[in-house]
Tab-separated table of C-alpha atoms in Angstrom:
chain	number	residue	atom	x	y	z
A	1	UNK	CA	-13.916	-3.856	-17.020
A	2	UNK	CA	-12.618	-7.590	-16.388
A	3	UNK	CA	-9.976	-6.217	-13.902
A	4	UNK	CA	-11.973	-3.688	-12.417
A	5	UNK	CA	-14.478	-6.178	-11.602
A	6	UNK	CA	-11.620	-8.793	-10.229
A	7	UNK	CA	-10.495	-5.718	-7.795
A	8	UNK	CA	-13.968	-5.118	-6.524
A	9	UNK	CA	-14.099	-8.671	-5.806
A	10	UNK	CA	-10.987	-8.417	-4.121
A	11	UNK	CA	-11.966	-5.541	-2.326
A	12	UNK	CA	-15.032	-7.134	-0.735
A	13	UNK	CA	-13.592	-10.558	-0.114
A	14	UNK	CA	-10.246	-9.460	1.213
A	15	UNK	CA	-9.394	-5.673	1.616
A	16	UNK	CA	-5.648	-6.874	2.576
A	17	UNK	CA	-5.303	-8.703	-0.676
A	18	UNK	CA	-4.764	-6.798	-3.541
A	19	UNK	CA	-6.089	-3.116	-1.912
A	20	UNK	CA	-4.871	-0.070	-4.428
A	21	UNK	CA	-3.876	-2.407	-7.401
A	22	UNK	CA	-6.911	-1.812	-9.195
A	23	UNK	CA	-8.484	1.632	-9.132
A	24	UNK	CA	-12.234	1.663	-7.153
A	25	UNK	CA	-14.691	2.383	-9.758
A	26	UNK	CA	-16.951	5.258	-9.816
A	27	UNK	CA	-20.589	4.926	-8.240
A	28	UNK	CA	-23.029	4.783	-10.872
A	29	UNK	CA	-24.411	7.959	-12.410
A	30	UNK	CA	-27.864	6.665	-12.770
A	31	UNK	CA	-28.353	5.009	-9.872
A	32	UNK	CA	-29.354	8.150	-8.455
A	33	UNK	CA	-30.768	9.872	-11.609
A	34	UNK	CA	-32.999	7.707	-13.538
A	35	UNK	CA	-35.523	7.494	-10.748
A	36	UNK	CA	-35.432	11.440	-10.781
A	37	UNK	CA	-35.480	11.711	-14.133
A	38	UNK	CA	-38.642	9.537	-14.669
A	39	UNK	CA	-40.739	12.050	-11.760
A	40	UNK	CA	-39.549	14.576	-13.923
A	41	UNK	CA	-40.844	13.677	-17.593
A	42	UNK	CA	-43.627	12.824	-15.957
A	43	UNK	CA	-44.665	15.817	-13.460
A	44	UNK	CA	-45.701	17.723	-16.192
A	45	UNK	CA	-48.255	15.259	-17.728
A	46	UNK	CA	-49.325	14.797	-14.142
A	47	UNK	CA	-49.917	18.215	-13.496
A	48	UNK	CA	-51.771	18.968	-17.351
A	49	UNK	CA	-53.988	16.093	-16.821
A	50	UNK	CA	-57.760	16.258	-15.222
A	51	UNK	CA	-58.073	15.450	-11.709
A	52	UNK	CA	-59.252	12.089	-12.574
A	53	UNK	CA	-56.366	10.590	-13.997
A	54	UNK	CA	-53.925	11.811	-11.718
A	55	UNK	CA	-54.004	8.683	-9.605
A	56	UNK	CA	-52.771	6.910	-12.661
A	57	UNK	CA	-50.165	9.266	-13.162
A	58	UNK	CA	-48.811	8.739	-10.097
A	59	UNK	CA	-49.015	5.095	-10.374
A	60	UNK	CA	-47.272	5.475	-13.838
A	61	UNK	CA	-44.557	7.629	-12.191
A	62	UNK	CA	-44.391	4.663	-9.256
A	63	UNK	CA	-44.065	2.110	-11.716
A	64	UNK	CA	-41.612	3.864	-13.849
A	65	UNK	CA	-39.687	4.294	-10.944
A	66	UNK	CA	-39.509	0.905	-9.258
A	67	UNK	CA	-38.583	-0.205	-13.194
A	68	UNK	CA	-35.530	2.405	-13.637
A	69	UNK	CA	-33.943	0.907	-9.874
A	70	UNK	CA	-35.280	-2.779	-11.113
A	71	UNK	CA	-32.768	-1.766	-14.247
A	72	UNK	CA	-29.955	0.002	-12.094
A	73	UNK	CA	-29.588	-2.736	-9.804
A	74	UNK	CA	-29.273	-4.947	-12.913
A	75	UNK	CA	-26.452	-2.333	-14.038
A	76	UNK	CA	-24.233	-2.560	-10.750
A	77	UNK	CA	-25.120	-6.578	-10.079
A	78	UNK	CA	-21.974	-7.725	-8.638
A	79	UNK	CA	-19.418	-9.686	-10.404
A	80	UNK	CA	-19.610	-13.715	-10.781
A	81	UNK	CA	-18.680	-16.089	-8.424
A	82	UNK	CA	-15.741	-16.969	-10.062
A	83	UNK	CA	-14.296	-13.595	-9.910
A	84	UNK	CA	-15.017	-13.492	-5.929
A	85	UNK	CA	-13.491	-17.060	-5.715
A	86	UNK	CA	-10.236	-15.831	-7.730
A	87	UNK	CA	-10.465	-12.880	-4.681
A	88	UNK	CA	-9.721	-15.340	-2.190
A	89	UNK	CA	-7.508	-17.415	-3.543
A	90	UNK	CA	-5.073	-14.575	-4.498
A	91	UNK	CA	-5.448	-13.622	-0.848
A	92	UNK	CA	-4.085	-17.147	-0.074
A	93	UNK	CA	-1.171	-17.394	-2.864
A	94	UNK	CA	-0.035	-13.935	-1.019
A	95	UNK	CA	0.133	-15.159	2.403
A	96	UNK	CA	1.699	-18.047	1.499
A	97	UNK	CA	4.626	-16.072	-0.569
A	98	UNK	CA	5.215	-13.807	2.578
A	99	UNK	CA	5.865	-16.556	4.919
A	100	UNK	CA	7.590	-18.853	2.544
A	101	UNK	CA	5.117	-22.186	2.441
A	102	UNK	CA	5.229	-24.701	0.039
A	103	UNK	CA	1.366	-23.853	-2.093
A	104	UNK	CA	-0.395	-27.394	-2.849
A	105	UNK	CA	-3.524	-27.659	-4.581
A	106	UNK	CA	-4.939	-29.952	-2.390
A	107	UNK	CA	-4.895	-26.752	0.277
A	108	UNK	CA	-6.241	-23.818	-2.332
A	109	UNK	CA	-9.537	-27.000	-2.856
A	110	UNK	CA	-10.026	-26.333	0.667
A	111	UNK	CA	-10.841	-23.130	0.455
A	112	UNK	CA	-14.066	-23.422	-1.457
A	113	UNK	CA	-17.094	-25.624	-1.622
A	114	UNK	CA	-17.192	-29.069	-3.074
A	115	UNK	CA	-19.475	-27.775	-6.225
A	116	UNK	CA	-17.043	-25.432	-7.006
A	117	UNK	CA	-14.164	-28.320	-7.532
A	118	UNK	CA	-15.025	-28.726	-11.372
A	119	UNK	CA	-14.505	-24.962	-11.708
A	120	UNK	CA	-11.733	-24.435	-9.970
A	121	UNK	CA	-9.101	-24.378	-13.401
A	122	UNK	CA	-10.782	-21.477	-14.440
A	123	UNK	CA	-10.282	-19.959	-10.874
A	124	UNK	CA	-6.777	-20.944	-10.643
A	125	UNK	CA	-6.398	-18.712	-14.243
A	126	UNK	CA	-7.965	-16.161	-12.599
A	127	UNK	CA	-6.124	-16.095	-9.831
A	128	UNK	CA	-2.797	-16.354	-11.260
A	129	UNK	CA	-3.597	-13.786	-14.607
A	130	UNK	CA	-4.217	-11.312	-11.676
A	131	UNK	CA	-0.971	-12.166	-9.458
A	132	UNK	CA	1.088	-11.942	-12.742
A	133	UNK	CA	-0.637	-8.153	-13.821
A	134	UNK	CA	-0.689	-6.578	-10.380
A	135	UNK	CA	2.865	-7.768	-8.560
A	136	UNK	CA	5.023	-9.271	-11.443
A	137	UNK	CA	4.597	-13.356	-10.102
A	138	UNK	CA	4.154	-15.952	-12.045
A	139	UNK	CA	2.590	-19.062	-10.616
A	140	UNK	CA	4.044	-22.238	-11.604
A	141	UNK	CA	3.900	-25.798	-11.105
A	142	UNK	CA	7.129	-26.955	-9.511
A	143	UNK	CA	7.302	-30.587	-11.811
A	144	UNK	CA	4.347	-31.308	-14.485
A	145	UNK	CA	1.347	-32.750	-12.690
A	146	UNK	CA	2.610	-32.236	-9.061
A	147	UNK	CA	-0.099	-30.333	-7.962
A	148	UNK	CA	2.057	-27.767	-5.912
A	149	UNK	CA	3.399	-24.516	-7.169
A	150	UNK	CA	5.376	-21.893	-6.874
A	151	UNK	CA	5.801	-17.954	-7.343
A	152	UNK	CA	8.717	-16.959	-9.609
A	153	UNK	CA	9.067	-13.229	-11.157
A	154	UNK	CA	7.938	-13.428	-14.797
A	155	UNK	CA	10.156	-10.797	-15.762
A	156	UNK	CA	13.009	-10.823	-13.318
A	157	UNK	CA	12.337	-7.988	-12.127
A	158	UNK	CA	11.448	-9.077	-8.511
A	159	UNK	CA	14.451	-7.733	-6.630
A	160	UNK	CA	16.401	-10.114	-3.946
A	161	UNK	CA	15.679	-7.512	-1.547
A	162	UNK	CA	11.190	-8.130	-1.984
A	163	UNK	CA	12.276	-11.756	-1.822
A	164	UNK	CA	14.202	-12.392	1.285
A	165	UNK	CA	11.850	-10.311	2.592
A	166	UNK	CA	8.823	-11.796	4.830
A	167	UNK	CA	6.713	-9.398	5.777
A	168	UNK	CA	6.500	-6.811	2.545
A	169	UNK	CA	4.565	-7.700	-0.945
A	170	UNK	CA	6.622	-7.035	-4.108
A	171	UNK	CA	6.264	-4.071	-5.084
A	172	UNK	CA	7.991	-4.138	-8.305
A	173	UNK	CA	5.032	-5.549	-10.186
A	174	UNK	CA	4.258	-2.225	-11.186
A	175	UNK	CA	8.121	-1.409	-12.519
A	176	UNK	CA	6.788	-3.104	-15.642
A	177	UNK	CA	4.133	-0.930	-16.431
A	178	UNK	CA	5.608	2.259	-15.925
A	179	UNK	CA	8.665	0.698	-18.044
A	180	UNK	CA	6.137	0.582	-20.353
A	181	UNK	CA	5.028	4.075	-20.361
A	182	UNK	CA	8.699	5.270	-20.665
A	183	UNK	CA	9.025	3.092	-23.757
A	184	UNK	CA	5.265	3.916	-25.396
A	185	UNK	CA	6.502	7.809	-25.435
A	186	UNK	CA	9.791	7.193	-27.188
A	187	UNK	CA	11.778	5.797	-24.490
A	188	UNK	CA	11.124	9.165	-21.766
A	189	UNK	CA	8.534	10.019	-19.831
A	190	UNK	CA	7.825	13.085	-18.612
A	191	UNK	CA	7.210	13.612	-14.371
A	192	UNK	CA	3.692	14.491	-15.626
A	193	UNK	CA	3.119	11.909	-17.519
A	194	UNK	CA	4.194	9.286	-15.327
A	195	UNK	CA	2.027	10.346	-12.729
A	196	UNK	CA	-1.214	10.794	-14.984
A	197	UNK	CA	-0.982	6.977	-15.457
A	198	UNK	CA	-0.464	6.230	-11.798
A	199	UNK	CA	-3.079	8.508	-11.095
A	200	UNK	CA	-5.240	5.814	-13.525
A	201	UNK	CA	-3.885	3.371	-10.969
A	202	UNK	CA	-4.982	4.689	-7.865
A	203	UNK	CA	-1.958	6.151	-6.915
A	204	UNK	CA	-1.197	9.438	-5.843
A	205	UNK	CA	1.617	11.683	-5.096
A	206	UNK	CA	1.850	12.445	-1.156
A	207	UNK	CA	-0.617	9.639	-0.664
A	208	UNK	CA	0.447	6.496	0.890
A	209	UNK	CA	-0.722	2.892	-0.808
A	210	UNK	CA	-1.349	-0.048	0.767
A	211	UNK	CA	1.595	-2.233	-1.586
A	212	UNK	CA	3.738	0.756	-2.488
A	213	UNK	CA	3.995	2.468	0.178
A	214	UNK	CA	5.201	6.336	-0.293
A	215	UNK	CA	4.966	5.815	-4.499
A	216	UNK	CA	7.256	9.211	-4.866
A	217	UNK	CA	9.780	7.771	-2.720
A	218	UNK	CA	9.665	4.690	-4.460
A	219	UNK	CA	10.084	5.922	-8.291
A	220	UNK	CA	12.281	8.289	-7.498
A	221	UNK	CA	14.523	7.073	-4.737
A	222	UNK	CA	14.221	3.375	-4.388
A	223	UNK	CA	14.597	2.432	-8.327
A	224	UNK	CA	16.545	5.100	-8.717
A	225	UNK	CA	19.186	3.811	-6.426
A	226	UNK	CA	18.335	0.374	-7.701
A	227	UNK	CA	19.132	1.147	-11.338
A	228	UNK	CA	15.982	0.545	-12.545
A	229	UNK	CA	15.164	4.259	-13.678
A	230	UNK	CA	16.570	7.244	-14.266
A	231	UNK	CA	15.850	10.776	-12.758
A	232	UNK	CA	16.531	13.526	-14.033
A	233	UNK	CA	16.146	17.544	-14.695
A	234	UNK	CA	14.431	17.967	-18.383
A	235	UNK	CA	17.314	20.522	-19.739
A	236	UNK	CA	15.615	24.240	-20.645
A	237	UNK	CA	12.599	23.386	-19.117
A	238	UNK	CA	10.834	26.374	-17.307
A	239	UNK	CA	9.561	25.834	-15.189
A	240	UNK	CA	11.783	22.959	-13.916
A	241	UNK	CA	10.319	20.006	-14.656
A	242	UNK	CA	12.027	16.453	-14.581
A	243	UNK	CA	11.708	13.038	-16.806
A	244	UNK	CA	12.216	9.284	-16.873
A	245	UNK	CA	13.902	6.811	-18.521
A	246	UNK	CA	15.318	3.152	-18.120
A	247	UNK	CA	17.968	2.903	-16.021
A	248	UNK	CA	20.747	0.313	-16.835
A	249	UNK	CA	18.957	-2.727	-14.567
A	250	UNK	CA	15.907	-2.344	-16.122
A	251	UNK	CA	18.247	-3.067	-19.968
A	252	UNK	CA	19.955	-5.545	-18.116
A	253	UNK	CA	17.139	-7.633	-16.850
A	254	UNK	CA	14.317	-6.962	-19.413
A	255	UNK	CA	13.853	-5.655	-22.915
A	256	UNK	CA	11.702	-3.919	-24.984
A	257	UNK	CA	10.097	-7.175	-26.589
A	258	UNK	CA	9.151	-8.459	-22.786
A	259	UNK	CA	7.358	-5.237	-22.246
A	260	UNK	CA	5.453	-5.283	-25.805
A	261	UNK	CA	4.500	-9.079	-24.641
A	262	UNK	CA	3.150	-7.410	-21.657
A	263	UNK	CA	1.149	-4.883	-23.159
A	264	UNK	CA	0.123	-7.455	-25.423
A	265	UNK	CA	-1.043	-9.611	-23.219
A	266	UNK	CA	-3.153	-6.584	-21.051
A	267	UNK	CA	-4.936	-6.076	-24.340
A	268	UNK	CA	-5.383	-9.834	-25.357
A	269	UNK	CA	-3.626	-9.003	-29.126
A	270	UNK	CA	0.169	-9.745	-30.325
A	271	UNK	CA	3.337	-7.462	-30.026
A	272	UNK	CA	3.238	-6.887	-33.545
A	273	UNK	CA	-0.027	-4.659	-32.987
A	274	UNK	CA	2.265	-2.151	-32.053
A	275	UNK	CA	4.068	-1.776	-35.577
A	276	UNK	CA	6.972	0.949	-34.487
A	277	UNK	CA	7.471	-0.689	-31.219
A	278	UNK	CA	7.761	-3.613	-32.741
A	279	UNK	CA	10.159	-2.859	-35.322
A	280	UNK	CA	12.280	-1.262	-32.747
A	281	UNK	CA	12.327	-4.175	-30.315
A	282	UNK	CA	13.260	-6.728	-33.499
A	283	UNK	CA	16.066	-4.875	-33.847
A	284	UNK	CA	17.200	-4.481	-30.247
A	285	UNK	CA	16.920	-8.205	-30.214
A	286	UNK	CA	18.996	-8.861	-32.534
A	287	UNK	CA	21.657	-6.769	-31.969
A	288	UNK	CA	21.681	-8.481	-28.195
A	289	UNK	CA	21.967	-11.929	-30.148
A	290	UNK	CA	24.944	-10.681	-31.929
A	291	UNK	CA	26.241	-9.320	-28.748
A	292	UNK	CA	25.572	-13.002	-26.961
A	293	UNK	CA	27.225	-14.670	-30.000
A	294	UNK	CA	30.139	-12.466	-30.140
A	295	UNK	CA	30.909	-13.184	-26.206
A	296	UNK	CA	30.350	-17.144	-26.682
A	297	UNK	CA	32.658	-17.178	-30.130
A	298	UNK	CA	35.601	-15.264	-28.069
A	299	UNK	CA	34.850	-17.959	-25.135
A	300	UNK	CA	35.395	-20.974	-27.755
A	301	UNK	CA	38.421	-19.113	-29.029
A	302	UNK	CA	40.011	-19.040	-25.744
A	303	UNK	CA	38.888	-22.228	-24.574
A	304	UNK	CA	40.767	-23.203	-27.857
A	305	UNK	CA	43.901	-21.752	-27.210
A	306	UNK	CA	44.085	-22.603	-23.875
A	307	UNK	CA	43.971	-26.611	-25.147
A	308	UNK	CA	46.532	-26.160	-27.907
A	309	UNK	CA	48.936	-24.176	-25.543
A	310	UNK	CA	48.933	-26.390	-22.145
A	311	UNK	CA	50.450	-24.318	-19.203
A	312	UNK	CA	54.569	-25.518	-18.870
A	313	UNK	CA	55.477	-27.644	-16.063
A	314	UNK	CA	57.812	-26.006	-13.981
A	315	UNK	CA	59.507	-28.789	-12.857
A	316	UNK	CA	59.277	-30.786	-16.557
A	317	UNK	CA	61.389	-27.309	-17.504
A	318	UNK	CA	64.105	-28.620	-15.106
């Protein structure tokens, strides 16, 4: 509800900001119903009762109303003033990535009013738990202190391509997530199922987004070509159907403990709350230590020999 709440915010402060990373949220059933529902428990009494007390009826039934909205519009109150304030600043820490300028606190102050200054930590987390979840950046301070920062990918996933680039927004903040789903349903994902969670996301097949662009195009072209995924034809399947899995980029670049931190983090627990996943990333892990080991020990050994054993000097020869 936290981030559905953030996009709203987003939505009315800045459409351009962070449109189509958070799914719009449903208008409220009961905004419309309770007032309807309270004529209609009530008709009936109304229409039993002598003529005398109808006039109270119907001031029962106009009380009863005004009470049921009174309590709706207490149901869809909009979100804190924080969450609007972490709206605009996110709007700002975009610009500022697509045309490359230094970001200083002392400009993201000037955005908002001076009684807002002792709040503005709590903003700033806002801001920057949202840039991190929706597009894959990670705000950091350049040097401890500083007071200016800078977006880096938090899971190096942010091609070269996104960031030589100064007019597009990255788009592979959501290759995480669907990494993610690929790994949650034992390391494939069927066309289906990927879609069903984008769906979730407020993004559709044939539709275009506002960040993604063409999202079929993107998951199975762009990453495609980019390593990232895999494409293919599920074998037997009738009808045809097709599946994903991580392509070699995505092993390269991340693992499966960065995306259990991930989902971890989304759901404010530990990686370990995911037992089997975790089991299976412990051991991925440490079969890529013995790989890294292996590579530096054969380094040292050639380093080693290439001390002892000195190239001859063809001339020294002579």
């Amino acid at each position: 509800m936290e981030t559905k709440d953030l996009g709203d915010a987003q939505a009315a402060a800045s459409p351009a900001s962070t449109s189509g990373s958070v799914p719009p949220g449903p208008p409220t059933a009961d905004a419309g119903q309770k007032p309807q529902g309270a004529e209609a428990t009530t008709s009936p009494v109304a229409e039993a009762s002598p003529p005398r007390s109808k006039a109270r009826g119907r001031r029962q039934v106009k009380e009863h109303k005004n009470s049921s909205q009174a309590s709706t519009s207490a149901k869809t109150a909009p979100p804190d003033p924080l969450t609007k304030k972490a709206a605009v600043l996110i709007h700002f820490l975009l610009e500022k990535f697509k045309m490359k300028e230094p970001i200083r606190r002392i400009d993201m102050l000037k955005l908002f009013h001076k009684r807002y200054k002792t709040r503005f930590p709590e903003i700033l987390r806002r801001a920057a738990e949202c840039m991190e979840l929706a597009f894959g950046l990670e705000l950091k301070e350049v040097k401890p202190n500083g007071y200016s920062y800078t977006l880096v990918s938090k899971i190096g996933l942010v091609s070269d391509e996104v960031l030589s680039s100064s007019c597009e927004l990255p788009k592979n903040g959501l290759l995480m997530p669907l990494l993610s789903v690929i790994y949650l349903n034992g390391n494939r994902a069927s066309e289906a199922d990927v879609w069903e969670f984008l769906n979730v996301l407020g993004i559709y097949d044939g539709k275009q987004h506002v960040i993604f662009g063409d999202p079929r195009k993107l998951i199975t072209e762009e990453w495609v070509q980019q390593n990232y995924l895999v494409y293919r034809q599920i074998p037997d399947s009738d009808p045809l159907s097709y599946e994903f899995l991580w392509g070699s980029r995505a092993y390269t670049e991340t693992s499966k403990m960065k995306v259990l931190e991930f989902l971890a983090k989304i759901n404010s627990t530990i990686p370990s709350a995911f037992p089997f996943h975790y089991a299976e990333a412990l051991r991925e892990e440490e079969k890529r230590s013995r790989g890294r080991s292996l590579v530096r020990s054969r380094a040292v050994a050639r380093a080693t020999a290439c001390s002892k054993f000195p190239p001859r000097d063809p001339s020294s020869a002579q």
